[in-house]
PDB file of C-alpha atoms in Angstrom:
ATOM      1  CA  ASP A   1      93.389  94.204  97.053  1.00 77.00           C
ATOM      2  CA  GLY A   2      95.615  94.239  93.997  1.00 82.00           C
ATOM      3  CA  TYR A   3      96.079  98.031  93.881  1.00 87.00           C
ATOM      4  CA  LYS A   4      99.327  99.129  92.206  1.00 85.00           C
ATOM      5  CA  GLN A   5     100.802 102.354  90.973  1.00 85.00           C
ATOM      6  CA  ASN A   6     101.522 101.708  87.290  1.00 80.00           C
ATOM      7  CA  SER A   7     103.758 104.657  86.466  1.00 79.00           C
ATOM      8  CA  PHE A   8     105.418 107.626  88.121  1.00 84.00           C
ATOM      9  CA  SER A   9     102.662 109.764  89.642  1.00 88.00           C
ATOM     10  CA  THR A  10     103.414 113.469  89.624  1.00 92.00           C
ATOM     11  CA  ALA A  11     102.492 116.269  91.983  1.00 93.00           C
ATOM     12  CA  LEU A  12     103.306 119.948  92.142  1.00 93.00           C
ATOM     13  CA  THR A  13     102.535 122.292  95.008  1.00 94.00           C
ATOM     14  CA  VAL A  14     103.126 126.031  95.114  1.00 95.00           C
ATOM     15  CA  GLY A  15     102.280 128.407  97.902  1.00 95.00           C
ATOM     16  CA  PHE A  16     103.247 131.066 100.388  1.00 95.00           C
ATOM     17  CA  PHE A  17     104.017 130.907 104.112  1.00 94.00           C
ATOM     18  CA  ARG A  18     104.127 133.575 106.788  1.00 95.00           C
ATOM     19  CA  ASP A  19     106.775 132.899 109.447  1.00 91.00           C
ATOM     20  CA  MET A  20     106.091 133.956 113.018  1.00 94.00           C
ATOM     21  CA  PRO A  21     109.133 133.507 115.327  1.00 93.00           C
ATOM     22  CA  VAL A  22     108.466 132.026 118.761  1.00 94.00           C
ATOM     23  CA  ASN A  23     111.897 132.470 120.389  1.00 92.00           C
ATOM     24  CA  LYS A  24     114.378 135.334 120.707  1.00 90.00           C
ATOM     25  CA  ALA A  25     117.102 133.523 118.708  1.00 87.00           C
ATOM     26  CA  ARG A  26     114.613 133.196 115.817  1.00 87.00           C
ATOM     27  CA  THR A  27     115.315 129.502 115.295  1.00 90.00           C
ATOM     28  CA  TYR A  28     111.769 128.277 116.011  1.00 94.00           C
ATOM     29  CA  TYR A  29     108.749 129.480 114.067  1.00 95.00           C
ATOM     30  CA  ILE A  30     105.115 128.819 113.479  1.00 97.00           C
ATOM     31  CA  ALA A  31     104.164 129.316 109.841  1.00 97.00           C
ATOM     32  CA  ALA A  32     100.734 129.475 108.227  1.00 97.00           C
ATOM     33  CA  GLY A  33     100.258 129.304 104.500  1.00 97.00           C
ATOM     34  CA  LEU A  34      98.069 129.092 101.439  1.00 98.00           C
ATOM     35  CA  GLY A  35      98.797 126.992  98.376  1.00 97.00           C
ATOM     36  CA  TYR A  36      97.654 125.188  95.250  1.00 98.00           C
ATOM     37  CA  ALA A  37      98.381 121.510  94.551  1.00 97.00           C
ATOM     38  CA  TYR A  38      98.134 119.447  91.371  1.00 97.00           C
ATOM     39  CA  HIS A  39      98.173 115.642  91.650  1.00 96.00           C
ATOM     40  CA  ASN A  40      98.301 113.210  88.706  1.00 96.00           C
ATOM     41  CA  ILE A  41      97.877 109.705  90.168  1.00 94.00           C
ATOM     42  CA  LYS A  42      98.591 106.845  87.758  1.00 94.00           C
ATOM     43  CA  ASP A  43      97.478 103.426  88.958  1.00 92.00           C
ATOM     44  CA  ASN A  44      95.347 100.386  88.144  1.00 92.00           C
ATOM     45  CA  PHE A  45      92.290 101.669  90.063  1.00 92.00           C
ATOM     46  CA  THR A  46      89.714 102.540  87.400  1.00 92.00           C
ATOM     47  CA  VAL A  47      86.648 104.758  87.598  1.00 91.00           C
ATOM     48  CA  THR A  48      83.927 104.316  84.950  1.00 89.00           C
ATOM     49  CA  GLN A  49      80.148 104.575  84.598  1.00 88.00           C
ATOM     50  CA  ASP A  50      77.571 102.133  83.299  1.00 86.00           C
ATOM     51  CA  ALA A  51      74.578 102.921  81.039  1.00 84.00           C
ATOM     52  CA  ALA A  52      72.525 104.036  84.074  1.00 88.00           C
ATOM     53  CA  ASN A  53      75.258 106.570  85.054  1.00 85.00           C
ATOM     54  CA  THR A  54      76.246 104.536  88.121  1.00 86.00           C
ATOM     55  CA  THR A  55      79.904 105.097  88.973  1.00 89.00           C
ATOM     56  CA  LEU A  56      81.900 101.852  88.986  1.00 89.00           C
ATOM     57  CA  TYR A  57      85.248 101.302  90.717  1.00 92.00           C
ATOM     58  CA  SER A  58      87.587  98.434  89.835  1.00 91.00           C
ATOM     59  CA  VAL A  59      91.158  97.272  90.214  1.00 90.00           C
ATOM     60  CA  LEU A  60      92.252  95.843  86.871  1.00 90.00           C
ATOM     61  CA  PRO A  61      95.362  93.930  85.782  1.00 87.00           C
ATOM     62  CA  GLU A  62      97.996  96.315  84.404  1.00 85.00           C
ATOM     63  CA  ASP A  63      98.141  94.538  81.042  1.00 84.00           C
ATOM     64  CA  SER A  64      94.477  95.449  80.365  1.00 88.00           C
ATOM     65  CA  ILE A  65      95.074  99.196  80.870  1.00 89.00           C
ATOM     66  CA  HIS A  66      96.437 101.478  78.165  1.00 90.00           C
ATOM     67  CA  LYS A  67      96.135 104.659  80.262  1.00 90.00           C
ATOM     68  CA  ASN A  68      94.577 105.398  83.637  1.00 93.00           C
ATOM     69  CA  LYS A  69      94.874 108.427  85.885  1.00 95.00           C
ATOM     70  CA  LEU A  70      93.158 110.520  88.525  1.00 95.00           C
ATOM     71  CA  VAL A  71      93.899 114.262  88.388  1.00 97.00           C
ATOM     72  CA  LEU A  72      93.171 116.412  91.456  1.00 97.00           C
ATOM     73  CA  HIS A  73      93.340 120.191  91.852  1.00 98.00           C
ATOM     74  CA  CYS A  74      93.451 121.367  95.476  1.00 98.00           C
ATOM     75  CA  LEU A  75      93.511 124.519  97.541  1.00 98.00           C
ATOM     76  CA  GLU A  76      95.727 123.884 100.573  1.00 98.00           C
ATOM     77  CA  LEU A  77      95.853 125.448 104.038  1.00 98.00           C
ATOM     78  CA  PRO A  78      99.030 124.320 105.852  1.00 97.00           C
ATOM     79  CA  ILE A  79     100.381 125.172 109.284  1.00 98.00           C
ATOM     80  CA  GLU A  80     103.925 124.272 110.326  1.00 97.00           C
ATOM     81  CA  LEU A  81     106.191 124.140 113.325  1.00 98.00           C
ATOM     82  CA  ARG A  82     109.604 125.130 111.949  1.00 96.00           C
ATOM     83  CA  TRP A  83     113.171 124.835 113.182  1.00 95.00           C
ATOM     84  CA  ARG A  84     116.186 126.202 111.323  1.00 91.00           C
ATOM     85  CA  ASN A  85     119.695 127.307 112.221  1.00 90.00           C
ATOM     86  CA  SER A  86     119.678 130.404 110.022  1.00 82.00           C
ATOM     87  CA  ASP A  87     121.237 133.767 110.732  1.00 75.00           C
ATOM     88  CA  ALA A  88     120.732 137.304 109.420  1.00 69.00           C
ATOM     89  CA  VAL A  89     123.561 137.001 106.876  1.00 76.00           C
ATOM     90  CA  SER A  90     123.221 133.638 105.102  1.00 75.00           C
ATOM     91  CA  HIS A  91     120.247 131.913 103.528  1.00 74.00           C
ATOM     92  CA  LYS A  92     122.054 128.560 103.578  1.00 82.00           C
ATOM     93  CA  PHE A  93     120.953 126.626 106.643  1.00 89.00           C
ATOM     94  CA  TRP A  94     119.555 123.350 107.928  1.00 93.00           C
ATOM     95  CA  ARG A  95     115.803 123.139 108.400  1.00 93.00           C
ATOM     96  CA  VAL A  96     113.191 120.740 109.761  1.00 96.00           C
ATOM     97  CA  TYR A  97     109.526 121.608 109.214  1.00 96.00           C
ATOM     98  CA  LEU A  98     106.707 119.534 110.678  1.00 98.00           C
ATOM     99  CA  GLY A  99     103.313 120.399 109.243  1.00 97.00           C
ATOM    100  CA  PHE A 100      99.633 119.662 109.011  1.00 98.00           C
ATOM    101  CA  LYS A 101      97.481 120.684 106.066  1.00 97.00           C
ATOM    102  CA  VAL A 102      93.854 120.710 105.066  1.00 98.00           C
ATOM    103  CA  SER A 103      93.201 120.410 101.332  1.00 98.00           C
ATOM    104  CA  TYR A 104      90.024 121.310  99.473  1.00 98.00           C
ATOM    105  CA  ILE A 105      89.665 119.331  96.233  1.00 97.00           C
ATOM    106  CA  PHE A 106      87.915 121.770  93.913  1.00 98.00           C
ATOM    107  CA  ALA A 107      88.318 119.851  90.643  1.00 97.00           C
ATOM    108  CA  ASP A 108      88.908 116.223  89.739  1.00 97.00           C
ATOM    109  CA  LYS A 109      89.083 114.110  86.600  1.00 97.00           C
ATOM    110  CA  ALA A 110      89.350 110.331  86.300  1.00 95.00           C
ATOM    111  CA  GLN A 111      90.482 109.075  82.878  1.00 95.00           C
ATOM    112  CA  PHE A 112      90.581 105.446  81.807  1.00 93.00           C
ATOM    113  CA  THR A 113      91.513 103.940  78.434  1.00 93.00           C
ATOM    114  CA  PRO A 114      91.505 100.131  78.233  1.00 91.00           C
ATOM    115  CA  ASN A 115      93.791  98.337  75.780  1.00 90.00           C
ATOM    116  CA  GLY A 116      92.024  98.414  72.434  1.00 86.00           C
ATOM    117  CA  GLY A 117      89.118 100.490  73.802  1.00 85.00           C
ATOM    118  CA  SER A 118      87.930 104.056  73.854  1.00 87.00           C
ATOM    119  CA  LYS A 119      88.748 106.655  76.512  1.00 91.00           C
ATOM    120  CA  PHE A 120      86.316 107.270  79.385  1.00 92.00           C
ATOM    121  CA  THR A 121      86.427 110.491  81.443  1.00 93.00           C
ATOM    122  CA  LEU A 122      84.542 111.310  84.646  1.00 93.00           C
ATOM    123  CA  ARG A 123      84.685 114.735  86.294  1.00 95.00           C
ATOM    124  CA  ASN A 124      83.408 115.784  89.725  1.00 93.00           C
ATOM    125  CA  ASP A 125      83.060 112.325  91.265  1.00 93.00           C
ATOM    126  CA  LYS A 126      80.479 112.632  94.064  1.00 92.00           C
ATOM    127  CA  ASN A 127      82.184 109.844  96.028  1.00 93.00           C
ATOM    128  CA  LEU A 128      85.468 111.757  96.303  1.00 95.00           C
ATOM    129  CA  ASN A 129      86.102 113.466  99.634  1.00 95.00           C
ATOM    130  CA  THR A 130      86.115 117.225  99.065  1.00 96.00           C
ATOM    131  CA  TRP A 131      88.126 117.949 102.231  1.00 97.00           C
ATOM    132  CA  VAL A 132      91.219 115.854 103.028  1.00 97.00           C
ATOM    133  CA  TYR A 133      93.904 116.409 105.632  1.00 97.00           C
ATOM    134  CA  GLY A 134      97.241 114.964 106.634  1.00 97.00           C
ATOM    135  CA  ALA A 135     100.660 115.505 108.177  1.00 98.00           C
ATOM    136  CA  TYR A 136     104.030 116.039 106.560  1.00 97.00           C
ATOM    137  CA  LEU A 137     107.717 116.485 107.280  1.00 98.00           C
ATOM    138  CA  SER A 138     110.232 118.502 105.305  1.00 96.00           C
ATOM    139  CA  ALA A 139     113.928 118.482 106.165  1.00 97.00           C
ATOM    140  CA  GLY A 140     117.108 119.482 104.399  1.00 94.00           C
ATOM    141  CA  TRP A 141     119.847 121.951 103.608  1.00 91.00           C
ATOM    142  CA  ASN A 142     119.339 125.263 101.792  1.00 87.00           C
ATOM    143  CA  THR A 143     116.791 124.872  98.982  1.00 85.00           C
ATOM    144  CA  TRP A 144     117.017 121.043  98.680  1.00 88.00           C
ATOM    145  CA  ASN A 145     114.711 119.302 101.132  1.00 94.00           C
ATOM    146  CA  PHE A 146     113.283 115.817 101.569  1.00 97.00           C
ATOM    147  CA  TYR A 147     109.470 115.830 101.814  1.00 96.00           C
ATOM    148  CA  ALA A 148     107.053 113.141 103.049  1.00 97.00           C
ATOM    149  CA  TYR A 149     103.252 113.412 103.452  1.00 97.00           C
ATOM    150  CA  TYR A 150     100.601 110.998 104.737  1.00 97.00           C
ATOM    151  CA  GLY A 151      96.907 111.738 104.220  1.00 96.00           C
ATOM    152  CA  PHE A 152      94.725 110.771 107.174  1.00 97.00           C
ATOM    153  CA  THR A 153      91.510 111.116 105.147  1.00 95.00           C
ATOM    154  CA  PRO A 154      90.759 108.503 102.462  1.00 95.00           C
ATOM    155  CA  LEU A 155      90.309 109.934  98.948  1.00 95.00           C
ATOM    156  CA  TYR A 156      86.868 108.322  98.610  1.00 94.00           C
ATOM    157  CA  LYS A 157      84.144 108.663 101.218  1.00 92.00           C
ATOM    158  CA  SER A 158      81.535 106.094 100.149  1.00 85.00           C
ATOM    159  CA  ALA A 159      82.841 104.330  97.044  1.00 88.00           C
ATOM    160  CA  VAL A 160      82.450 100.558  96.782  1.00 88.00           C
ATOM    161  CA  MET A 161      84.306  98.454  94.217  1.00 88.00           C
ATOM    162  CA  ASP A 162      82.643  95.984  91.879  1.00 84.00           C
ATOM    163  CA  THR A 163      83.817  93.227  94.282  1.00 85.00           C
ATOM    164  CA  GLY A 164      81.823  94.803  97.146  1.00 85.00           C
ATOM    165  CA  GLN A 165      84.979  95.951  98.936  1.00 87.00           C
ATOM    166  CA  LYS A 166      84.920  99.540 100.273  1.00 90.00           C
ATOM    167  CA  VAL A 167      87.461 101.810  98.567  1.00 90.00           C
ATOM    168  CA  ASN A 168      90.005 102.863 101.188  1.00 90.00           C
ATOM    169  CA  LEU A 169      92.795 104.821  99.444  1.00 91.00           C
ATOM    170  CA  ASN A 170      94.928 107.266 101.398  1.00 93.00           C
ATOM    171  CA  THR A 171      97.567 109.512  99.869  1.00 92.00           C
ATOM    172  CA  VAL A 172     101.273 109.021 100.523  1.00 93.00           C
ATOM    173  CA  SER A 173     103.714 111.448  98.874  1.00 93.00           C
ATOM    174  CA  ILE A 174     107.506 111.299  98.963  1.00 94.00           C
ATOM    175  CA  GLY A 175     109.680 113.730  97.092  1.00 93.00           C
ATOM    176  CA  LEU A 176     111.608 116.976  97.135  1.00 92.00           C
ATOM    177  CA  ALA A 177     110.572 120.388  98.383  1.00 89.00           C
ATOM    178  CA  PHE A 178     112.295 123.572  97.199  1.00 87.00           C
ATOM    179  CA  TYR A 179     112.078 126.705  99.328  1.00 82.00           C
ATOM    180  CA  ILE A 180     112.704 130.168  97.926  1.00 78.00           C
ATOM    181  CA  LEU A 181     113.228 132.982 100.386  1.00 69.00           C
TER     182      LEU A 181
END
């Protein structure tokens, strides 16, 4: 309750795919890939620790936060069902890619600076799910493509907020995907 994104959260994913055509016209493909993803989530969900090194999770009012972010570094394993109306001559074509990916979070950092306070940083949160997965859709013309992703796995596996409420945050990403052939 009360969770809000407090700035523009950024993400960048780079990777490679291997197309495998499934029809003679070469308009349908299955593609498997490997990639790296960087996520910088800016919100009002804070992660801190008390004197006994117990990790504390809270949702704070935006006016009490100077800076707050969760940075994730992931190795990604996507698989896609692809359709495109390309030909052997032109690289300009319509495409629709439906995919599923498994992501391994290999590094994380939560940073919180309250207004008028000192910065707190926590790395390698034990309550963060190491493996997350979800589905996505990419569609567009040429290199410009709309992209939408929904994570089925919550980011936190066993975290409980200071109010006693279980942390249940799933990832939703909307943006642009650029494909280079």
